[in-house]
Structures are given as structure tokens and as C-alpha cells.
PDB file of C-alpha atoms in Angstrom:
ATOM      1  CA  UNK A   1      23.060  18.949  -3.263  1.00  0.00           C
ATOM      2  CA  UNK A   2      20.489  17.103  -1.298  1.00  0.00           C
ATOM      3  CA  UNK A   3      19.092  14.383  -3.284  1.00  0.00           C
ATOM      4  CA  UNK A   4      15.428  12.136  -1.878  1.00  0.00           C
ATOM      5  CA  UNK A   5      14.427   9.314  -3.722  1.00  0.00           C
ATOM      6  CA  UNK A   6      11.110   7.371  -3.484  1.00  0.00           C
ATOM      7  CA  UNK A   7      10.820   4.124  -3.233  1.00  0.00           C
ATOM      8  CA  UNK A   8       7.756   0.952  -2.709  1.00  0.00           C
ATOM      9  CA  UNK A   9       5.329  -0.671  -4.728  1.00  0.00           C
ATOM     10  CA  UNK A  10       3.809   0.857  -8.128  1.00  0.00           C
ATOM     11  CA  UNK A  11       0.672  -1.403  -7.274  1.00  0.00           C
ATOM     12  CA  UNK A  12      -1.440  -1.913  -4.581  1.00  0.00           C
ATOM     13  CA  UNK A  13      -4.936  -3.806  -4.015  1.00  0.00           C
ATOM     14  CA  UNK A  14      -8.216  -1.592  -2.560  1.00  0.00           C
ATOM     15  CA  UNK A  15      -8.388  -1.760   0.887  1.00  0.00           C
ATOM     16  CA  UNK A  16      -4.797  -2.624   1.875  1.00  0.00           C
ATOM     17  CA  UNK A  17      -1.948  -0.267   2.939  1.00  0.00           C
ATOM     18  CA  UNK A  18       0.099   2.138   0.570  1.00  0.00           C
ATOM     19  CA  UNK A  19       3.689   1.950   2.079  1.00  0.00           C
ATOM     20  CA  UNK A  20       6.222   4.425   0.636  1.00  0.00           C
ATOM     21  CA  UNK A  21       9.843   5.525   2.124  1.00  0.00           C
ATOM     22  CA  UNK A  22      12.210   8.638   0.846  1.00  0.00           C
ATOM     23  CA  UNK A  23      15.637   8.350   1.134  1.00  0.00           C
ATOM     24  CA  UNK A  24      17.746  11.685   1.778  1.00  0.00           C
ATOM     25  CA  UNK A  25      21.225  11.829   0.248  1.00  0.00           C
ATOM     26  CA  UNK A  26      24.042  14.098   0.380  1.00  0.00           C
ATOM     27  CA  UNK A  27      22.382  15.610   3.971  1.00  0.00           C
ATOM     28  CA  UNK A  28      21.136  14.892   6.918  1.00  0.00           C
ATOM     29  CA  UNK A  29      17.388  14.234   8.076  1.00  0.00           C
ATOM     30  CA  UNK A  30      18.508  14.532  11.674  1.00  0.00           C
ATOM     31  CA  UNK A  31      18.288  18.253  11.790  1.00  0.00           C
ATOM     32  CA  UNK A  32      16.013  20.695  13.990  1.00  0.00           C
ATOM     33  CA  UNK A  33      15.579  22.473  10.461  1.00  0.00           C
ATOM     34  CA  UNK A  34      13.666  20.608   8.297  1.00  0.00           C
ATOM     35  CA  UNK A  35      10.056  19.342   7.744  1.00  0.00           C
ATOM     36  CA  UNK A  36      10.035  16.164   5.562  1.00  0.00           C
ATOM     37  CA  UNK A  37       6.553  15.671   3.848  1.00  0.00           C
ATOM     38  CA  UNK A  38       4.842  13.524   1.614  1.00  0.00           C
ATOM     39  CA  UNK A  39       2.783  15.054  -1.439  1.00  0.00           C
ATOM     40  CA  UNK A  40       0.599  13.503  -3.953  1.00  0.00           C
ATOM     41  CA  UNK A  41      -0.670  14.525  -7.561  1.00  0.00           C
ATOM     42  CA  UNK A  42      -3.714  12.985  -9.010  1.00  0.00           C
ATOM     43  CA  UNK A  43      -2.997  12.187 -12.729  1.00  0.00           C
ATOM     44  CA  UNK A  44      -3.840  15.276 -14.444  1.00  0.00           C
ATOM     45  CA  UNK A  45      -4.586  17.116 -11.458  1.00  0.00           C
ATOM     46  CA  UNK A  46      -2.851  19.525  -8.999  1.00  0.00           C
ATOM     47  CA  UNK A  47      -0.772  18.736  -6.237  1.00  0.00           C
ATOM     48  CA  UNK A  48      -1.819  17.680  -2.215  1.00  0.00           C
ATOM     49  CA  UNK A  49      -0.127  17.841   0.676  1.00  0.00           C
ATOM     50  CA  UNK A  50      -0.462  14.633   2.906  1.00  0.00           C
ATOM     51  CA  UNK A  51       1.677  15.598   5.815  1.00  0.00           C
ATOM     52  CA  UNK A  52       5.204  15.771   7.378  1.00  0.00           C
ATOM     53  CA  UNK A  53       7.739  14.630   9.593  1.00  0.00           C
ATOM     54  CA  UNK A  54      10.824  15.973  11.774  1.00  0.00           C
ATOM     55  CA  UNK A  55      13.803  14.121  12.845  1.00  0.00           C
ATOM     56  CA  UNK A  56      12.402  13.915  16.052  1.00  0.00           C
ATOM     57  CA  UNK A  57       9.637  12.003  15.528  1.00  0.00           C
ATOM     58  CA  UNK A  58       6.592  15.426  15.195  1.00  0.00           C
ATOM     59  CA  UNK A  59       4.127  14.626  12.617  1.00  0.00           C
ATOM     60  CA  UNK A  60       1.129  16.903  11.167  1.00  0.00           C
ATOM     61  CA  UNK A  61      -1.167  15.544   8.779  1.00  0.00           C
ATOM     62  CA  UNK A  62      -3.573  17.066   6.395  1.00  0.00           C
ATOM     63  CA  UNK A  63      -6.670  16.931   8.763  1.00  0.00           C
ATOM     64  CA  UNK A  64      -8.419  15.281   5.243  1.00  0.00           C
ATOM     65  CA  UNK A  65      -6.247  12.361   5.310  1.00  0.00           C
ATOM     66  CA  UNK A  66      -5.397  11.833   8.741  1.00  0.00           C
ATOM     67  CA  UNK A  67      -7.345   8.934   9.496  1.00  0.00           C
ATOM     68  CA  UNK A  68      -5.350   7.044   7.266  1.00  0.00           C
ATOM     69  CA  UNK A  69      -1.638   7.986   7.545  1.00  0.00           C
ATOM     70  CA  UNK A  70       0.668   7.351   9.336  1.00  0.00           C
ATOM     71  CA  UNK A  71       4.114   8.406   8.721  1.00  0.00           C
ATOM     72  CA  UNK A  72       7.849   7.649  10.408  1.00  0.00           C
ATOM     73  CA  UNK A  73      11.474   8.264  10.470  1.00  0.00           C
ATOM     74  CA  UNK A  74      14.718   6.286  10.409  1.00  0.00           C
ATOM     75  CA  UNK A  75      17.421   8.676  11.176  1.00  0.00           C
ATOM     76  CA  UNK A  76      19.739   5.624  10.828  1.00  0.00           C
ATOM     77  CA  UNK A  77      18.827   4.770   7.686  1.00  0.00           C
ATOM     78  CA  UNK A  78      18.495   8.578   6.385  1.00  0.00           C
ATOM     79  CA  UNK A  79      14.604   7.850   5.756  1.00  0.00           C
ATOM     80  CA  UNK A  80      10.652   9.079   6.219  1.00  0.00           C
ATOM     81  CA  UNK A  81       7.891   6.611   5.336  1.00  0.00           C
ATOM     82  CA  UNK A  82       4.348   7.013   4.670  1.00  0.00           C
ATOM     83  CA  UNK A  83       2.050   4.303   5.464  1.00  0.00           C
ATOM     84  CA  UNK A  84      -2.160   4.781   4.163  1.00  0.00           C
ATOM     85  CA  UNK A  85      -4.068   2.761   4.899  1.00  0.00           C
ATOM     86  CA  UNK A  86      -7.679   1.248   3.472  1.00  0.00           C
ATOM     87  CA  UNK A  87      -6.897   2.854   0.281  1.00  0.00           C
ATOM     88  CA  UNK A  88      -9.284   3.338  -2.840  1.00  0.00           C
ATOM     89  CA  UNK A  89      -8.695   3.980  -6.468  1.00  0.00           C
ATOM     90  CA  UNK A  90      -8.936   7.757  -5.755  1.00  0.00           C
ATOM     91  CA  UNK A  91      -5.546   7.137  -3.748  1.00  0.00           C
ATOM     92  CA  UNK A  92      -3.914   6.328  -7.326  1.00  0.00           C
ATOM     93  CA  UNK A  93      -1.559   9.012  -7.772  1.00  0.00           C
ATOM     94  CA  UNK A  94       1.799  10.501  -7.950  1.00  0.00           C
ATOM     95  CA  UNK A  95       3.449  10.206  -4.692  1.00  0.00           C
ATOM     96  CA  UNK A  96       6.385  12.708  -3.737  1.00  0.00           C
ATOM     97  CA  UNK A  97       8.674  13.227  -0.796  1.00  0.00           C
ATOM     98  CA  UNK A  98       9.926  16.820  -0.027  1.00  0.00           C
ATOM     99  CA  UNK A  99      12.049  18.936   2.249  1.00  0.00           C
ATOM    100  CA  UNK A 100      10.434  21.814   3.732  1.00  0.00           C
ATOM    101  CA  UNK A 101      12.347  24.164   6.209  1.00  0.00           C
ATOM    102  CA  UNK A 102      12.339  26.037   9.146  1.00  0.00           C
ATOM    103  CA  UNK A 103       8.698  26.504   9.366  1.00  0.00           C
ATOM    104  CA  UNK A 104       5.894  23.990   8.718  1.00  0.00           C
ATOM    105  CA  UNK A 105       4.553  26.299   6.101  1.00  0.00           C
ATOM    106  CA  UNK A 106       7.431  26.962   4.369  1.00  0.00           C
ATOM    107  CA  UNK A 107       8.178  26.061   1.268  1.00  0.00           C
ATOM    108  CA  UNK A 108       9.652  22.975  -0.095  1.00  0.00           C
ATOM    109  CA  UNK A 109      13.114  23.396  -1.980  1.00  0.00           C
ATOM    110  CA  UNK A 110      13.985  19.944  -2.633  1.00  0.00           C
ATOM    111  CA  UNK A 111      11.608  17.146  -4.108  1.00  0.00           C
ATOM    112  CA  UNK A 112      12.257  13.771  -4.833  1.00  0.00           C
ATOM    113  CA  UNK A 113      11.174  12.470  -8.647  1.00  0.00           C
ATOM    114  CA  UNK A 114       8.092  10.926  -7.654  1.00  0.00           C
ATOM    115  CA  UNK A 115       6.984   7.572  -7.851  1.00  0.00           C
ATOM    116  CA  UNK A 116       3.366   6.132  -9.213  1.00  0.00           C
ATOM    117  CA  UNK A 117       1.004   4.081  -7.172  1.00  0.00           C
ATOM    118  CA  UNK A 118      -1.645   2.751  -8.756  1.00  0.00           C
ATOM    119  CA  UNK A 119      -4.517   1.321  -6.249  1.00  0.00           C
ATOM    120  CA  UNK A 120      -6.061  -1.224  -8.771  1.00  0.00           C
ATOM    121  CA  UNK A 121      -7.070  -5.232  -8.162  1.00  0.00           C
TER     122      UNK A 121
ATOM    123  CA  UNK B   1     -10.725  23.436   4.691  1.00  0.00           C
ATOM    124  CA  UNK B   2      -8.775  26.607   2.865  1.00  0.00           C
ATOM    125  CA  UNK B   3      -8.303  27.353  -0.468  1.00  0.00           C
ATOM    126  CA  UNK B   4      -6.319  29.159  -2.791  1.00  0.00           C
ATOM    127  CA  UNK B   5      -8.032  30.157  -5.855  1.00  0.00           C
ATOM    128  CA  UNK B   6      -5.705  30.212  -9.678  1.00  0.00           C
ATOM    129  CA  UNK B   7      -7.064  30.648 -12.858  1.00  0.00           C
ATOM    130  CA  UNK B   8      -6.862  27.291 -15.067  1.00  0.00           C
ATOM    131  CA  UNK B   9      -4.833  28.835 -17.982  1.00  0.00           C
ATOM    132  CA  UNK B  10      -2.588  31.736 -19.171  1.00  0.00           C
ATOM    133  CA  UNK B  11      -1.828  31.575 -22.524  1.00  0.00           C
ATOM    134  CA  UNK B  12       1.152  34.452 -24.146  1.00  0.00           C
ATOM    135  CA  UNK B  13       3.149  34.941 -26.559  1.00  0.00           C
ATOM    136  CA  UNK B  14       6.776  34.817 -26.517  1.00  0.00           C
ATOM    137  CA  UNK B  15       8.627  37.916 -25.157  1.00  0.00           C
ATOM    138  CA  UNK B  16       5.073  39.033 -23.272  1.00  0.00           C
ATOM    139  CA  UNK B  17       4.805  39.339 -20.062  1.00  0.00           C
ATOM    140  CA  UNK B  18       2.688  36.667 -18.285  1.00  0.00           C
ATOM    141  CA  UNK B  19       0.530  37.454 -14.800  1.00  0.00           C
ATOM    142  CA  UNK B  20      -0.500  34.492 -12.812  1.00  0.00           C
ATOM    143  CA  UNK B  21      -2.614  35.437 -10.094  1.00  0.00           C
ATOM    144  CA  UNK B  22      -3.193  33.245  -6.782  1.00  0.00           C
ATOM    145  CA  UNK B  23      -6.303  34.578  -4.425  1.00  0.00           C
ATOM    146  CA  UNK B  24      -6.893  33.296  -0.574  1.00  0.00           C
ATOM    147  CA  UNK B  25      -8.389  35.088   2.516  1.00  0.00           C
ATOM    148  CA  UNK B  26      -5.210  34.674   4.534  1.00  0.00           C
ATOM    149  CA  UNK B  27      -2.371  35.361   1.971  1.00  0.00           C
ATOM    150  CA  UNK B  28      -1.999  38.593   4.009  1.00  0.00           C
ATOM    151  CA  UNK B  29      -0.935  36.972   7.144  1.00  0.00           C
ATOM    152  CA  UNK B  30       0.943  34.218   5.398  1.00  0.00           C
ATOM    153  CA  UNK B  31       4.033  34.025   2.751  1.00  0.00           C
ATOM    154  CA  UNK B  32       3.140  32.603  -0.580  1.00  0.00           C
ATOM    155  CA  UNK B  33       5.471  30.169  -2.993  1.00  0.00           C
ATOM    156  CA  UNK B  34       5.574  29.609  -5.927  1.00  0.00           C
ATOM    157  CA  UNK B  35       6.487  26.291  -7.836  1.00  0.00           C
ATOM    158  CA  UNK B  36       6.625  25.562 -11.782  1.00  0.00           C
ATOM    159  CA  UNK B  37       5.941  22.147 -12.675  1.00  0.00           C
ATOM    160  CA  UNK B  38       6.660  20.916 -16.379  1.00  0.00           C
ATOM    161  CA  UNK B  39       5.406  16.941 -17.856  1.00  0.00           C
ATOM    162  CA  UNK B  40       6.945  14.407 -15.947  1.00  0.00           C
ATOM    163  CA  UNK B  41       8.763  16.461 -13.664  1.00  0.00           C
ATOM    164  CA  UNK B  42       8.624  17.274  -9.681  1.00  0.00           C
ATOM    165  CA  UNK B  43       7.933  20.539  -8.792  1.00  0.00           C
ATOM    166  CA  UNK B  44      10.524  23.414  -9.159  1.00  0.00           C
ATOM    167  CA  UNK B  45      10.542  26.176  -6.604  1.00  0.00           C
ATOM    168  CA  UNK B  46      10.523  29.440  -7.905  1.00  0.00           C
ATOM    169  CA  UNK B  47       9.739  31.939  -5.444  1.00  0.00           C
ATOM    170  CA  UNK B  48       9.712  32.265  -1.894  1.00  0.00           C
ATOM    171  CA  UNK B  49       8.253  34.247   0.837  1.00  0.00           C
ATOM    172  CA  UNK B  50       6.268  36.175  -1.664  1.00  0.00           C
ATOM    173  CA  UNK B  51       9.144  37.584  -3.812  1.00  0.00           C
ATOM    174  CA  UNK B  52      12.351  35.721  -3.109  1.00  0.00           C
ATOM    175  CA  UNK B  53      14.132  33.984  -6.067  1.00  0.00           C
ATOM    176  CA  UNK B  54      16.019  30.981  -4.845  1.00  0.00           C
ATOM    177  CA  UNK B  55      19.126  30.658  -6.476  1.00  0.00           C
ATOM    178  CA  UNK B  56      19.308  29.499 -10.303  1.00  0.00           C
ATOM    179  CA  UNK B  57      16.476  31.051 -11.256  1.00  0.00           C
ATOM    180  CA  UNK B  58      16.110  33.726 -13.373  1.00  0.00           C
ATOM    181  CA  UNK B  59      15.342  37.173 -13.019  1.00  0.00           C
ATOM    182  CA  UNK B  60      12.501  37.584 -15.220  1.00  0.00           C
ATOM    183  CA  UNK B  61      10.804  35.590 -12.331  1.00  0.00           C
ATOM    184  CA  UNK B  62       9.350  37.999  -9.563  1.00  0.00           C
ATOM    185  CA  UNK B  63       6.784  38.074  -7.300  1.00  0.00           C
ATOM    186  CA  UNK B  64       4.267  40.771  -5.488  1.00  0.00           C
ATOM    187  CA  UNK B  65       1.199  40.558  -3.093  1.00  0.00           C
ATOM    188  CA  UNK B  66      -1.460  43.065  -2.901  1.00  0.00           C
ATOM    189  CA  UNK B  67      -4.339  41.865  -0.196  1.00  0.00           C
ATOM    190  CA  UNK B  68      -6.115  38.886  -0.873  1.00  0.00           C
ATOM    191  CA  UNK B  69      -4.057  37.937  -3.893  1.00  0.00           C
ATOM    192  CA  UNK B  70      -0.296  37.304  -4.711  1.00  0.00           C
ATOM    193  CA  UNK B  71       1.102  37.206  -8.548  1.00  0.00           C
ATOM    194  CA  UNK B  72       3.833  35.665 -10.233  1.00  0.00           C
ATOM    195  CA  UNK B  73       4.905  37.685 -13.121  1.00  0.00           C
ATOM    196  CA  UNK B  74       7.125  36.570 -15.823  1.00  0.00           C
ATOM    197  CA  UNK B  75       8.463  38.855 -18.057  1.00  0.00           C
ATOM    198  CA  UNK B  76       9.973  38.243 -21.663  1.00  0.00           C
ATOM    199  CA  UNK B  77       8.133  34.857 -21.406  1.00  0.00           C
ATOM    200  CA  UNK B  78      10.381  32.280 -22.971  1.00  0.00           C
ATOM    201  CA  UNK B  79       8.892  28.502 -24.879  1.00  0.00           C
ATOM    202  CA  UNK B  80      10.557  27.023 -22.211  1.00  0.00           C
ATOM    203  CA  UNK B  81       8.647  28.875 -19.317  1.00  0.00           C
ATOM    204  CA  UNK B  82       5.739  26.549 -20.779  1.00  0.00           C
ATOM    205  CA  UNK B  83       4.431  24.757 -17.748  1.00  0.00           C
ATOM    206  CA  UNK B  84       1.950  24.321 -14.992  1.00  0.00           C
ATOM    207  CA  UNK B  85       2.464  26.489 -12.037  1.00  0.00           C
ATOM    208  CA  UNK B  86       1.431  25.881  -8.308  1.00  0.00           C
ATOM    209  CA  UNK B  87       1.054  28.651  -5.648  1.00  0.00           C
ATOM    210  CA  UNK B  88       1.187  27.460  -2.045  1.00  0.00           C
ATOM    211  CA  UNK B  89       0.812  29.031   1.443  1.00  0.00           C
ATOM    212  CA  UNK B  90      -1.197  28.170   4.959  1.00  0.00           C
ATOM    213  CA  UNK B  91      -4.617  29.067   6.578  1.00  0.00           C
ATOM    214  CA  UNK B  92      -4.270  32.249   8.561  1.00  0.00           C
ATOM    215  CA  UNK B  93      -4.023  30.128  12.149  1.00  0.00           C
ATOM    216  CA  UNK B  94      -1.798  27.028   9.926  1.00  0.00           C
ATOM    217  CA  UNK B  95      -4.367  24.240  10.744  1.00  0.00           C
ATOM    218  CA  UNK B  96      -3.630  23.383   7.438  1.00  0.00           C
ATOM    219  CA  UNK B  97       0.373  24.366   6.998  1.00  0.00           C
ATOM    220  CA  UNK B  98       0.644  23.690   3.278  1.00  0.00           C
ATOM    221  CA  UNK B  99      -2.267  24.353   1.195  1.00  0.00           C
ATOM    222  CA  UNK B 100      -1.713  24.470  -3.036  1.00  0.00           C
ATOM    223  CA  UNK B 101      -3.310  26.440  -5.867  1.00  0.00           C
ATOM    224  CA  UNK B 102      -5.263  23.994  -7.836  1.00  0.00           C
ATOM    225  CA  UNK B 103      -2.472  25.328 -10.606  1.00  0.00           C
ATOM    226  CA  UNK B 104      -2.294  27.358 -13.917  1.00  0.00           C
ATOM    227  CA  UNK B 105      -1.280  26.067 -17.029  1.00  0.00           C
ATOM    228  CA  UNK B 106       1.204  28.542 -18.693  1.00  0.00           C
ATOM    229  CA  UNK B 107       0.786  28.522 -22.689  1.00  0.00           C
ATOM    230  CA  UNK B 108       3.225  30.014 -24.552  1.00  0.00           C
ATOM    231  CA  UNK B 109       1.498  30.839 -28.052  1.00  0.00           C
TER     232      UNK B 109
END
């Protein structure tokens, strides 16, 4: 059973850069299949999509956020990152990786646990 | 941007059926999901591709479109079916791929 795990810092200052990386276990992220994304949850609020990554390298990013992110692959390692940058207290959230297949709008079938970054001085 | 449109709450009592509703312009060109989310937890995927059950998940689970709006029903609603739940598809030309409900909180009375 494929297993993704997040993993960085719970806190981060305004203004500097949110970096976050998913590790897959128990499968491969070097597989034409699969769209890895990143997805955040506001506390107490519903859930956003911030983008994805393939194996290869192809990124799409939620046109509201794209300024900001930046995202990347380690097939070596097994791991996608997210990197946003110049980030606010409406950045503090719930951040989650995913697997999504086939089709960059289908759905996701495996998440990782989350992890909470708080953007705070 | 594109939305898709859930009522905040369903509230039911155990053993009734529950009806959650999801409403966007392009849910006929595009396959909705469904995920239920409970305190703490990641998302759970429930349905796919409008009214595909992945595996695990039980039967009184099922899903149907008609136009503009897909529905998960839930029938013989358990205490445990108590959660939030999350519809999610794509704009009709996927500029934006993944696009969630802003969710329904299930209440089981």
C-alpha cells in the first residue's frame, strides 16, 4: 500500500519561503501514471489544491498561487517538494501531499497525514 | 476561477438516508469525486468518476449526476458516517484541473 509522508518546518516567519517534501513509500514516483500534488486546508476551512508534479519534471499550478510556488521531484530519493514563497499568515494551514492518477483531474486515492505550518513571527 | 457549490450542513438521523448535493456549470463535461474527511484526518476517497466505489468502501455509498449537479447519497446513515465531505472535479476546458466543494458537514442526529 503506497504510503507519502510530509515532512519540513511547523513554523515559518512572514515573508520567507514555506519548504515542504512528501516522501512515497511502498511505490514508485517514477511512473508515467501519476500526478503528485500538494493540497492545503485552512484551519476550519475546506480544502485547496496548490498544484502537481510528474516524474518527469511537468508541473501545473493553481493559476491563484502560481506566483509563489514552485514545486520539484527527486526520483532518487522517492520525493516532490513544494517551495512558497513570500508567505503571509493566510498561508497558515494544513499542508498535504497526494497521488492523483492518470489524468490531471482525477482524483486523488492516496494522501499523506498532513503536516501544520504555521506562518507566524 | 470555477466553483463548485455544497450546502454547509446535512444533518440525519441514524438509518436515514442522507443526500449531499455538489452544483458546478461543467460537472457535465467532467467526472466528479467524492472524499469524506473526519477531525484530524486526511481525506478519504469515496467515489470516483461520478459513481465508482473504490475498494473498502461500503455499499451504502453511491453516487449519481443529473446536469449541473452530482449527489452523494448515503443510505442507512451510520454515527460513524459523521464527517465533512468534499466534492471535487475540473473547469469544463481543466485550466483549473482540481477544483473542491467548499464541503458539507454530515450530522448524524
Amino acid at each position: 500500500q503506497v504510503q507519502l509522508q510530509e515532512s519540513g518546518p511547523g513554523l515559518v516567519k512572514p515573508s520567507q519561503t514555506l519548504s515542504l517534501t512528501c516522501t512515497v513509500s511502498s511505490g514508485s514516483i517514477s511512473s508515467d501514471s501519476y500526478y503528485w500534488s500538494w493540497i492545503r486546508q485552512h484551519p476550519g476551512k475546506g480544502l485547496e489544491w496548490i498544484g502537481y508534479i510528474r516524474y518527469s519534471g511537468t508541473t501545473y499550478y493553481n493559476p491563484s498561487l502560481q506566483s509563489r510556488v514552485t514545486m520539484s521531484v527527486d526520483t532518487s530519493k522517492n520525493q516532490f517538494s513544494l517551495r512558497l514563497n513570500s508567505v503571509t499568515a493566510a498561508d497558515t494551514a494544513v499542508y498535504y501531499c497526494a497521488r492523483g492518477g492518470f489524468t490531471m483531474t482525477s482524483s486523488f486515492d492516496y494522501w499523506g497525514q498532513g503536516t501544520l505550518v504555521t506562518v507566524s513571527s | 476561477s470555477y466553483e463548485l457549490t455544497q450546502p454547509p450542513s446535512v444533518s440525519v438521523s441514524p438509518g436515514q438516508t442522507a443526500r449531499i448535493t455538489c452544483s458546478g456549470d461543467a460537472l457535465p463535461k467532467q467526472y466528479a469525486y467524492w472524499y469524506q474527511q473526519k477531525p484530524g484526518q486526511a481525506p478519504v476517497l469515496m467515489m470516483y468518476k461520478d459513481t465508482e466505489r473504490p475498494s473498502g468502501i461500503p455499499e451504502r455509498f453511491s453516487g449519481s449526476r443529473s446536469g449541473t449537479t452530482v449527489t452523494l447519497t448515503i443510505s442507512g446513515v451510520r454515527p460513524e458516517d459523521e464527517a465533512d465531505y468534499y466534492c471535487q472535479s475540473a473547469d469544463s476546458s481543466a485550466n483549473y484541473p482540481v477544483v473542491f466543494g467548499g464541503g458539507t458537514r454530515l450530522t448524524v442526529l
